Amino acid sequence: MSKQGDFEAVRKDIAALLKQPGYDDGSAGPVFVRLAWHSAGTYDAETDTGGSNGAGMRYEAEGGDPANAGLQHARAFLESVKEKHPWITYADLWTLAGVVAIKEMGGPTIPWKGGRTDYVDDSKLPPRGRLPDAAQGADHIRWIFSRMGFNDQEIVALSGAHNLGRCHSDRSGFEGAWVNSPTRFSNQYFRLLLSLQWRKKILKNGIVQFMNYDEDTETELMMLPTDISLTTDPSFKKYVELYAKDKDRFFEDFSKVFDKLMELGIVRDASGAVTNADNVKGGYHS
Ligand code: HIF
């Protein structure tokens, strides 16, 4: 067992857990990133509810939300880290796992601070329906992310995370990966959005997504309707173009915006200590 607050020790154990030969593309990294984002993306700025405090996915009302299907795998992988470092809250562990995974997969360093608390019961869970619906378009994602306090540029920068991982027909109903190296963080997603021909395809389950066949690698890549909307909306498109040609700028902006996402609902004092932990009753206090 590590000393309370030794986040370095936790980071090392998360990094050691990423390689999972029998799972998806051989890495738990992408599903950790999705867990981190879904743990925070319930934030509603107007009512100051939801966000990365609480780790509400431990409860059925949030964990069993169809929008969170598949994230039980990420939570199960991370259980061994929680057992080894029982002092860490789940809310800190899940956000830290996303940040460590991005770095280990070749992405930018993302500032991260601990101090989140876990709900002690399910009385304060955010309502379902706050996470985005991939079947929709630009207006929908602008509405969902502006509710969390993000502008157009930040929405596009965040979207680069779809460079990682894949869709699963038994989770979201969509199928396939966005890029050929889905465990390597880069700006490839933006380049492919602009350079390939994306054709609408109706899957056997009736779900509509966009597909491209790559002759070099003989693989089929995919885009969600929401991904394609980043190229059809002129305000979004100019940032897709920016990040497609400037990888350093993408890494820099992504680091800031992913940090902002992980901090949703968290209030800190000048020393970085979380001051709104009372919202969630109990939990870990550093
Ligand atoms: Fe995703 N996202 N996301 N997403 N997402 C999926 C998978 C991942 C949206 C829909 C989906 C973000 C925004 C949005 C990751 C990270 C981020 C899947 C597939 C869907 C449907 C789930 C499955 O079937 O397993 C929508 C509509 C979003 C609003 C635009 C974030 C910016 C891109 C915030 C973000 O960081 C990651 C990583 C995955 C891959 C998970 C995996 O298991 O491989």
Tab-separated table of C-alpha atoms and ligand atoms in Angstrom:
chain	number	residue	atom	x	y	z
A	1	MET	CA	0.000	0.000	0.000
A	2	SER	CA	1.267	3.461	-0.894
A	3	LYS	CA	1.245	6.527	1.327
A	4	GLN	CA	-1.941	8.610	1.197
A	5	GLY	CA	-1.589	11.223	-1.545
A	6	ASP	CA	1.242	9.441	-3.383
A	7	PHE	CA	-0.310	9.946	-6.816
A	8	GLU	CA	3.010	9.097	-8.493
A	9	ALA	CA	2.682	5.516	-7.244
A	10	VAL	CA	-0.876	5.369	-8.612
A	11	ARG	CA	0.208	6.777	-11.974
A	12	LYS	CA	2.810	4.018	-12.296
A	13	ASP	CA	0.275	1.295	-11.603
A	14	ILE	CA	-2.216	2.758	-14.083
A	15	ALA	CA	0.510	2.916	-16.746
A	16	ALA	CA	1.443	-0.715	-16.053
A	17	LEU	CA	-2.194	-1.738	-16.512
A	18	LEU	CA	-2.662	-0.228	-19.970
A	19	LYS	CA	-1.272	-3.153	-21.933
A	20	GLN	CA	-4.099	-5.705	-22.204
A	21	PRO	CA	-3.253	-8.181	-24.975
A	22	GLY	CA	-6.656	-9.869	-25.000
A	23	TYR	CA	-8.718	-6.693	-24.980
A	24	ASP	CA	-9.736	-4.654	-28.059
A	25	ASP	CA	-6.605	-3.234	-29.740
A	26	GLY	CA	-4.401	-4.508	-26.905
A	27	SER	CA	-4.818	-1.499	-24.645
A	28	ALA	CA	-7.170	-0.353	-21.902
A	29	GLY	CA	-6.063	3.234	-22.623
A	30	PRO	CA	-8.957	4.322	-24.857
A	31	VAL	CA	-11.663	2.994	-22.565
A	32	PHE	CA	-9.949	4.754	-19.614
A	33	VAL	CA	-10.165	8.035	-21.548
A	34	ARG	CA	-13.863	7.470	-22.202
A	35	LEU	CA	-14.445	6.603	-18.511
A	36	ALA	CA	-12.681	9.811	-17.428
A	37	TRP	CA	-14.725	11.926	-19.823
A	38	HIS	CA	-18.090	10.344	-18.987
A	39	SER	CA	-17.343	10.775	-15.273
A	40	ALA	CA	-17.036	14.547	-15.830
A	41	GLY	CA	-19.260	15.231	-18.857
A	42	THR	CA	-22.490	15.252	-16.843
A	43	TYR	CA	-21.710	18.770	-15.655
A	44	ASP	CA	-24.383	21.449	-15.971
A	45	ALA	CA	-22.968	24.930	-15.374
A	46	GLU	CA	-26.371	26.544	-14.771
A	47	THR	CA	-27.336	24.341	-11.829
A	48	ASP	CA	-23.734	23.482	-10.890
A	49	THR	CA	-24.588	19.775	-10.765
A	50	GLY	CA	-22.814	16.719	-12.183
A	51	GLY	CA	-19.109	16.815	-13.020
A	52	SER	CA	-16.098	14.799	-11.973
A	53	ASN	CA	-16.802	14.677	-8.234
A	54	GLY	CA	-18.734	11.727	-6.944
A	55	ALA	CA	-17.873	8.733	-9.161
A	56	GLY	CA	-21.589	8.166	-9.606
A	57	MET	CA	-21.071	5.364	-12.130
A	58	ARG	CA	-20.598	3.021	-9.158
A	59	TYR	CA	-24.383	3.227	-8.799
A	60	GLU	CA	-26.826	1.590	-11.190
A	61	ALA	CA	-28.698	4.792	-12.067
A	62	GLU	CA	-25.549	6.240	-13.654
A	63	GLY	CA	-23.381	3.140	-14.274
A	64	GLY	CA	-26.282	1.340	-15.964
A	65	ASP	CA	-27.142	4.292	-18.210
A	66	PRO	CA	-26.973	2.981	-21.814
A	67	ALA	CA	-24.758	6.028	-22.590
A	68	ASN	CA	-22.160	4.454	-20.272
A	69	ALA	CA	-22.318	0.932	-21.748
A	70	GLY	CA	-18.872	-0.670	-21.856
A	71	LEU	CA	-17.345	1.491	-19.147
A	72	GLN	CA	-17.746	-1.342	-16.645
A	73	HIS	CA	-14.660	-2.850	-18.341
A	74	ALA	CA	-12.608	0.245	-17.514
A	75	ARG	CA	-13.883	0.286	-13.946
A	76	ALA	CA	-13.079	-3.419	-13.533
A	77	PHE	CA	-9.524	-2.971	-14.856
A	78	LEU	CA	-8.937	-0.159	-12.366
A	79	GLU	CA	-10.185	-2.140	-9.368
A	80	SER	CA	-6.692	-3.643	-8.854
A	81	VAL	CA	-5.225	-0.124	-8.587
A	82	LYS	CA	-7.909	0.879	-6.063
A	83	GLU	CA	-7.135	-2.233	-3.994
A	84	LYS	CA	-3.450	-1.380	-3.948
A	85	HIS	CA	-4.053	2.300	-3.108
A	86	PRO	CA	-7.295	2.257	-1.095
A	87	TRP	CA	-6.890	5.901	-0.011
A	88	ILE	CA	-7.573	7.229	-3.529
A	89	THR	CA	-11.165	8.118	-4.350
A	90	TYR	CA	-12.758	6.571	-7.430
A	91	ALA	CA	-13.410	10.074	-8.763
A	92	ASP	CA	-9.670	10.815	-8.648
A	93	LEU	CA	-8.694	7.364	-9.933
A	94	TRP	CA	-10.951	7.507	-13.001
A	95	THR	CA	-9.893	11.011	-14.045
A	96	LEU	CA	-6.212	10.228	-13.407
A	97	ALA	CA	-6.514	7.034	-15.475
A	98	GLY	CA	-7.665	9.089	-18.479
A	99	VAL	CA	-4.846	11.587	-18.121
A	100	VAL	CA	-2.170	8.885	-17.665
A	101	ALA	CA	-3.549	6.889	-20.619
A	102	ILE	CA	-3.391	9.903	-22.957
A	103	LYS	CA	0.233	10.579	-21.995
A	104	GLU	CA	1.273	6.921	-22.278
A	105	MET	CA	-0.334	6.651	-25.724
A	106	GLY	CA	1.868	9.486	-26.975
A	107	GLY	CA	-0.380	12.442	-26.156
A	108	PRO	CA	0.330	15.655	-24.272
A	109	THR	CA	0.923	16.020	-20.554
A	110	ILE	CA	-2.342	17.115	-18.973
A	111	PRO	CA	-2.235	18.969	-15.678
A	112	TRP	CA	-4.104	16.984	-13.046
A	113	LYS	CA	-4.829	17.574	-9.394
A	114	GLY	CA	-6.478	15.240	-6.896
A	115	GLY	CA	-8.972	15.899	-4.134
A	116	ARG	CA	-12.253	14.736	-5.681
A	117	THR	CA	-14.664	12.963	-3.363
A	118	ASP	CA	-16.959	9.973	-3.877
A	119	TYR	CA	-20.684	10.071	-3.267
A	120	VAL	CA	-21.637	7.903	-0.313
A	121	ASP	CA	-25.054	7.091	-1.778
A	122	ASP	CA	-26.993	7.631	-5.006
A	123	SER	CA	-29.034	10.637	-3.884
A	124	LYS	CA	-27.007	13.240	-5.803
A	125	LEU	CA	-26.484	11.560	-9.147
A	126	PRO	CA	-26.962	13.738	-12.229
A	127	PRO	CA	-30.012	12.806	-14.323
A	128	ARG	CA	-29.500	10.601	-17.388
A	129	GLY	CA	-29.513	12.307	-20.785
A	130	ARG	CA	-26.658	14.762	-20.255
A	131	LEU	CA	-24.103	12.920	-22.420
A	132	PRO	CA	-24.076	13.510	-26.192
A	133	ASP	CA	-26.021	11.466	-28.743
A	134	ALA	CA	-23.696	10.466	-31.607
A	135	ALA	CA	-26.571	10.150	-34.081
A	136	GLN	CA	-27.115	13.917	-33.993
A	137	GLY	CA	-25.279	16.915	-35.460
A	138	ALA	CA	-23.512	20.215	-34.806
A	139	ASP	CA	-26.386	21.969	-32.989
A	140	HIS	CA	-26.674	19.089	-30.551
A	141	ILE	CA	-22.984	18.904	-29.619
A	142	ARG	CA	-22.760	22.703	-29.362
A	143	TRP	CA	-25.710	22.625	-26.983
A	144	ILE	CA	-24.336	19.715	-24.905
A	145	PHE	CA	-20.831	21.167	-24.562
A	146	SER	CA	-21.905	24.775	-24.035
A	147	ARG	CA	-23.933	23.475	-21.073
A	148	MET	CA	-20.526	22.418	-19.632
A	149	GLY	CA	-18.981	25.779	-20.564
A	150	PHE	CA	-17.024	24.932	-23.743
A	151	ASN	CA	-16.822	27.111	-26.886
A	152	ASP	CA	-16.540	25.925	-30.514
A	153	GLN	CA	-12.751	25.772	-30.542
A	154	GLU	CA	-12.696	23.784	-27.308
A	155	ILE	CA	-15.321	21.366	-28.648
A	156	VAL	CA	-13.206	20.658	-31.730
A	157	ALA	CA	-9.982	20.325	-29.721
A	158	LEU	CA	-11.645	17.829	-27.378
A	159	SER	CA	-13.005	15.875	-30.336
A	160	GLY	CA	-9.460	14.870	-31.265
A	161	ALA	CA	-9.758	12.220	-28.538
A	162	HIS	CA	-11.688	10.144	-31.062
A	163	ASN	CA	-8.247	9.379	-32.441
A	164	LEU	CA	-8.339	6.747	-29.691
A	165	GLY	CA	-10.251	3.513	-29.415
A	166	ARG	CA	-13.259	2.243	-31.232
A	167	CYS	CA	-17.016	1.838	-31.283
A	168	HIS	CA	-18.565	-1.482	-30.303
A	169	SER	CA	-21.891	-2.728	-31.649
A	170	ASP	CA	-22.737	-4.233	-28.248
A	171	ARG	CA	-22.097	-0.937	-26.442
A	172	SER	CA	-23.188	2.081	-28.491
A	173	GLY	CA	-24.421	0.202	-31.566
A	174	PHE	CA	-21.792	1.909	-33.753
A	175	GLU	CA	-18.904	-0.185	-35.053
A	176	GLY	CA	-15.218	0.374	-35.830
A	177	ALA	CA	-12.238	2.655	-35.199
A	178	TRP	CA	-11.682	6.235	-36.364
A	179	VAL	CA	-8.011	5.755	-37.308
A	180	ASN	CA	-5.616	2.921	-38.127
A	181	SER	CA	-3.568	3.261	-34.929
A	182	PRO	CA	-6.264	3.689	-32.290
A	183	THR	CA	-3.879	3.356	-29.360
A	184	ARG	CA	-1.594	6.162	-30.536
A	185	PHE	CA	-2.613	9.737	-29.730
A	186	SER	CA	-2.115	12.126	-32.680
A	187	ASN	CA	-3.996	14.572	-34.911
A	188	GLN	CA	-4.713	11.845	-37.462
A	189	TYR	CA	-8.464	12.036	-36.726
A	190	PHE	CA	-8.582	15.631	-38.032
A	191	ARG	CA	-6.510	14.798	-41.100
A	192	LEU	CA	-8.734	11.852	-42.003
A	193	LEU	CA	-11.911	13.852	-41.452
A	194	LEU	CA	-10.721	16.221	-44.196
A	195	SER	CA	-8.831	13.914	-46.537
A	196	LEU	CA	-11.000	10.808	-46.884
A	197	GLN	CA	-14.331	10.305	-48.602
A	198	TRP	CA	-16.890	9.485	-45.939
A	199	ARG	CA	-19.930	7.573	-47.110
A	200	LYS	CA	-23.096	7.052	-45.160
A	201	LYS	CA	-23.666	3.431	-44.212
A	202	ILE	CA	-26.681	1.855	-42.526
A	203	LEU	CA	-25.520	-0.963	-40.240
A	204	LYS	CA	-27.494	-4.198	-39.789
A	205	ASN	CA	-28.911	-2.821	-36.553
A	206	GLY	CA	-30.306	0.185	-38.464
A	207	ILE	CA	-27.740	2.649	-37.071
A	208	VAL	CA	-26.269	5.191	-39.494
A	209	GLN	CA	-22.537	5.986	-39.467
A	210	PHE	CA	-19.919	7.075	-42.002
A	211	MET	CA	-17.335	4.714	-43.513
A	212	ASN	CA	-14.198	4.786	-45.618
A	213	TYR	CA	-12.272	1.851	-47.027
A	214	ASP	CA	-8.487	2.232	-46.918
A	215	GLU	CA	-6.856	0.230	-49.711
A	216	ASP	CA	-3.336	0.415	-48.263
A	217	THR	CA	-4.203	-1.210	-44.996
A	218	GLU	CA	-7.375	-2.969	-46.164
A	219	THR	CA	-9.261	-1.619	-43.207
A	220	GLU	CA	-12.520	0.201	-42.869
A	221	LEU	CA	-12.459	3.362	-40.793
A	222	MET	CA	-15.500	5.082	-39.367
A	223	MET	CA	-16.864	8.436	-38.273
A	224	LEU	CA	-19.934	9.137	-36.172
A	225	PRO	CA	-22.556	11.582	-37.478
A	226	THR	CA	-21.362	13.999	-34.754
A	227	ASP	CA	-17.750	13.681	-36.007
A	228	ILE	CA	-18.819	14.463	-39.585
A	229	SER	CA	-20.737	17.502	-38.341
A	230	LEU	CA	-17.385	19.070	-37.408
A	231	THR	CA	-16.678	19.382	-41.137
A	232	THR	CA	-20.134	20.539	-42.252
A	233	ASP	CA	-20.450	23.333	-39.679
A	234	PRO	CA	-18.237	26.245	-40.850
A	235	SER	CA	-17.363	27.442	-37.351
A	236	PHE	CA	-16.236	23.957	-36.302
A	237	LYS	CA	-14.521	23.272	-39.627
A	238	LYS	CA	-11.976	26.060	-39.344
A	239	TYR	CA	-10.622	24.455	-36.160
A	240	VAL	CA	-10.583	20.992	-37.756
A	241	GLU	CA	-8.389	22.548	-40.474
A	242	LEU	CA	-6.172	24.218	-37.883
A	243	TYR	CA	-5.602	21.016	-35.898
A	244	ALA	CA	-5.141	18.876	-39.036
A	245	LYS	CA	-2.179	20.962	-40.070
A	246	ASP	CA	-0.732	21.927	-36.689
A	247	LYS	CA	-0.184	18.973	-34.389
A	248	ASP	CA	1.672	21.006	-31.747
A	249	ARG	CA	-1.185	23.487	-31.534
A	250	PHE	CA	-3.631	20.572	-31.195
A	251	PHE	CA	-1.602	19.003	-28.363
A	252	GLU	CA	-1.349	22.348	-26.575
A	253	ASP	CA	-5.068	23.128	-26.850
A	254	PHE	CA	-6.112	19.550	-26.114
A	255	SER	CA	-4.106	19.532	-22.892
A	256	LYS	CA	-5.870	22.678	-21.654
A	257	VAL	CA	-9.340	21.589	-22.646
A	258	PHE	CA	-9.064	18.046	-21.286
A	259	ASP	CA	-7.846	19.531	-17.993
A	260	LYS	CA	-10.901	21.829	-18.013
A	261	LEU	CA	-13.133	18.789	-18.625
A	262	MET	CA	-11.589	16.876	-15.707
A	263	GLU	CA	-12.141	19.900	-13.426
A	264	LEU	CA	-15.863	20.340	-14.189
A	265	GLY	CA	-17.790	20.776	-10.957
A	266	ILE	CA	-14.602	21.077	-8.873
A	267	VAL	CA	-13.868	24.271	-6.950
A	268	ARG	CA	-10.355	24.798	-5.579
A	269	ASP	CA	-8.734	27.407	-3.353
A	270	ALA	CA	-5.436	29.119	-4.221
A	271	SER	CA	-3.458	26.148	-2.883
A	272	GLY	CA	-5.369	23.747	-5.147
A	273	ALA	CA	-7.394	22.107	-2.349
A	274	VAL	CA	-10.986	21.227	-3.281
A	275	THR	CA	-13.380	23.473	-1.383
A	276	ASN	CA	-16.737	22.100	-2.492
A	277	ALA	CA	-16.258	18.556	-1.202
A	278	ASP	CA	-19.244	19.039	1.124
A	279	ASN	CA	-21.463	18.762	-1.943
A	280	VAL	CA	-20.867	15.050	-1.926
A	281	LYS	CA	-20.682	14.152	1.779
A	282	GLY	CA	-17.650	12.317	3.110
A	283	GLY	CA	-15.021	10.773	0.896
A	284	TYR	CA	-11.356	11.566	0.837
A	285	HIS	CA	-9.859	14.734	2.264
A	286	SER	CA	-6.194	15.344	1.637
B	1	HIF	FE1	-16.568	9.619	-27.503
B	1	HIF	N1	-17.658	8.064	-28.184
B	1	HIF	N2	-18.099	10.880	-27.900
B	1	HIF	N3	-15.515	11.149	-26.714
B	1	HIF	N4	-15.119	8.303	-27.003
B	1	HIF	C1	-17.282	6.752	-28.232
B	1	HIF	C2	-16.066	6.240	-27.873
B	1	HIF	C3	-15.042	6.973	-27.351
B	1	HIF	C4	-19.276	10.563	-28.524
B	1	HIF	C5	-19.720	9.289	-28.820
B	1	HIF	C6	-18.949	8.144	-28.673
B	1	HIF	C7	-15.878	12.468	-26.720
B	1	HIF	C8	-17.011	12.983	-27.278
B	1	HIF	C9	-18.042	12.244	-27.829
B	1	HIF	C10	-13.898	8.651	-26.481
B	1	HIF	C11	-13.549	9.899	-25.995
B	1	HIF	C12	-14.304	11.045	-26.129
B	1	HIF	C13	-18.347	5.976	-28.761
B	1	HIF	C14	-18.320	4.463	-28.955
B	1	HIF	C15	-19.377	6.827	-29.050
B	1	HIF	C16	-20.734	6.466	-29.645
B	1	HIF	C17	-18.617	3.746	-27.636
B	1	HIF	C18	-18.529	2.243	-27.825
B	1	HIF	O1	-19.327	1.709	-28.627
B	1	HIF	O2	-17.678	1.603	-27.174
B	1	HIF	C19	-20.003	11.772	-28.836
B	1	HIF	C20	-21.363	11.854	-29.510
B	1	HIF	C21	-19.229	12.810	-28.407
B	1	HIF	C22	-19.536	14.308	-28.547
B	1	HIF	C23	-18.866	14.887	-29.731
B	1	HIF	C24	-14.769	13.358	-26.151
B	1	HIF	C25	-14.169	14.175	-27.259
B	1	HIF	C26	-13.888	13.325	-28.414
B	1	HIF	C27	-15.201	14.352	-25.050
B	1	HIF	C28	-13.836	12.334	-25.681
B	1	HIF	O3	-12.751	12.555	-25.049
B	1	HIF	C29	-13.022	7.504	-26.523
B	1	HIF	C30	-11.553	7.488	-26.086
B	1	HIF	C31	-13.740	6.461	-27.067
B	1	HIF	C32	-13.251	5.043	-27.345
B	1	HIF	C33	-13.646	4.120	-26.223
B	1	HIF	C34	-13.185	2.690	-26.430
B	1	HIF	O4	-13.696	1.828	-25.697
B	1	HIF	O5	-12.335	2.414	-27.271
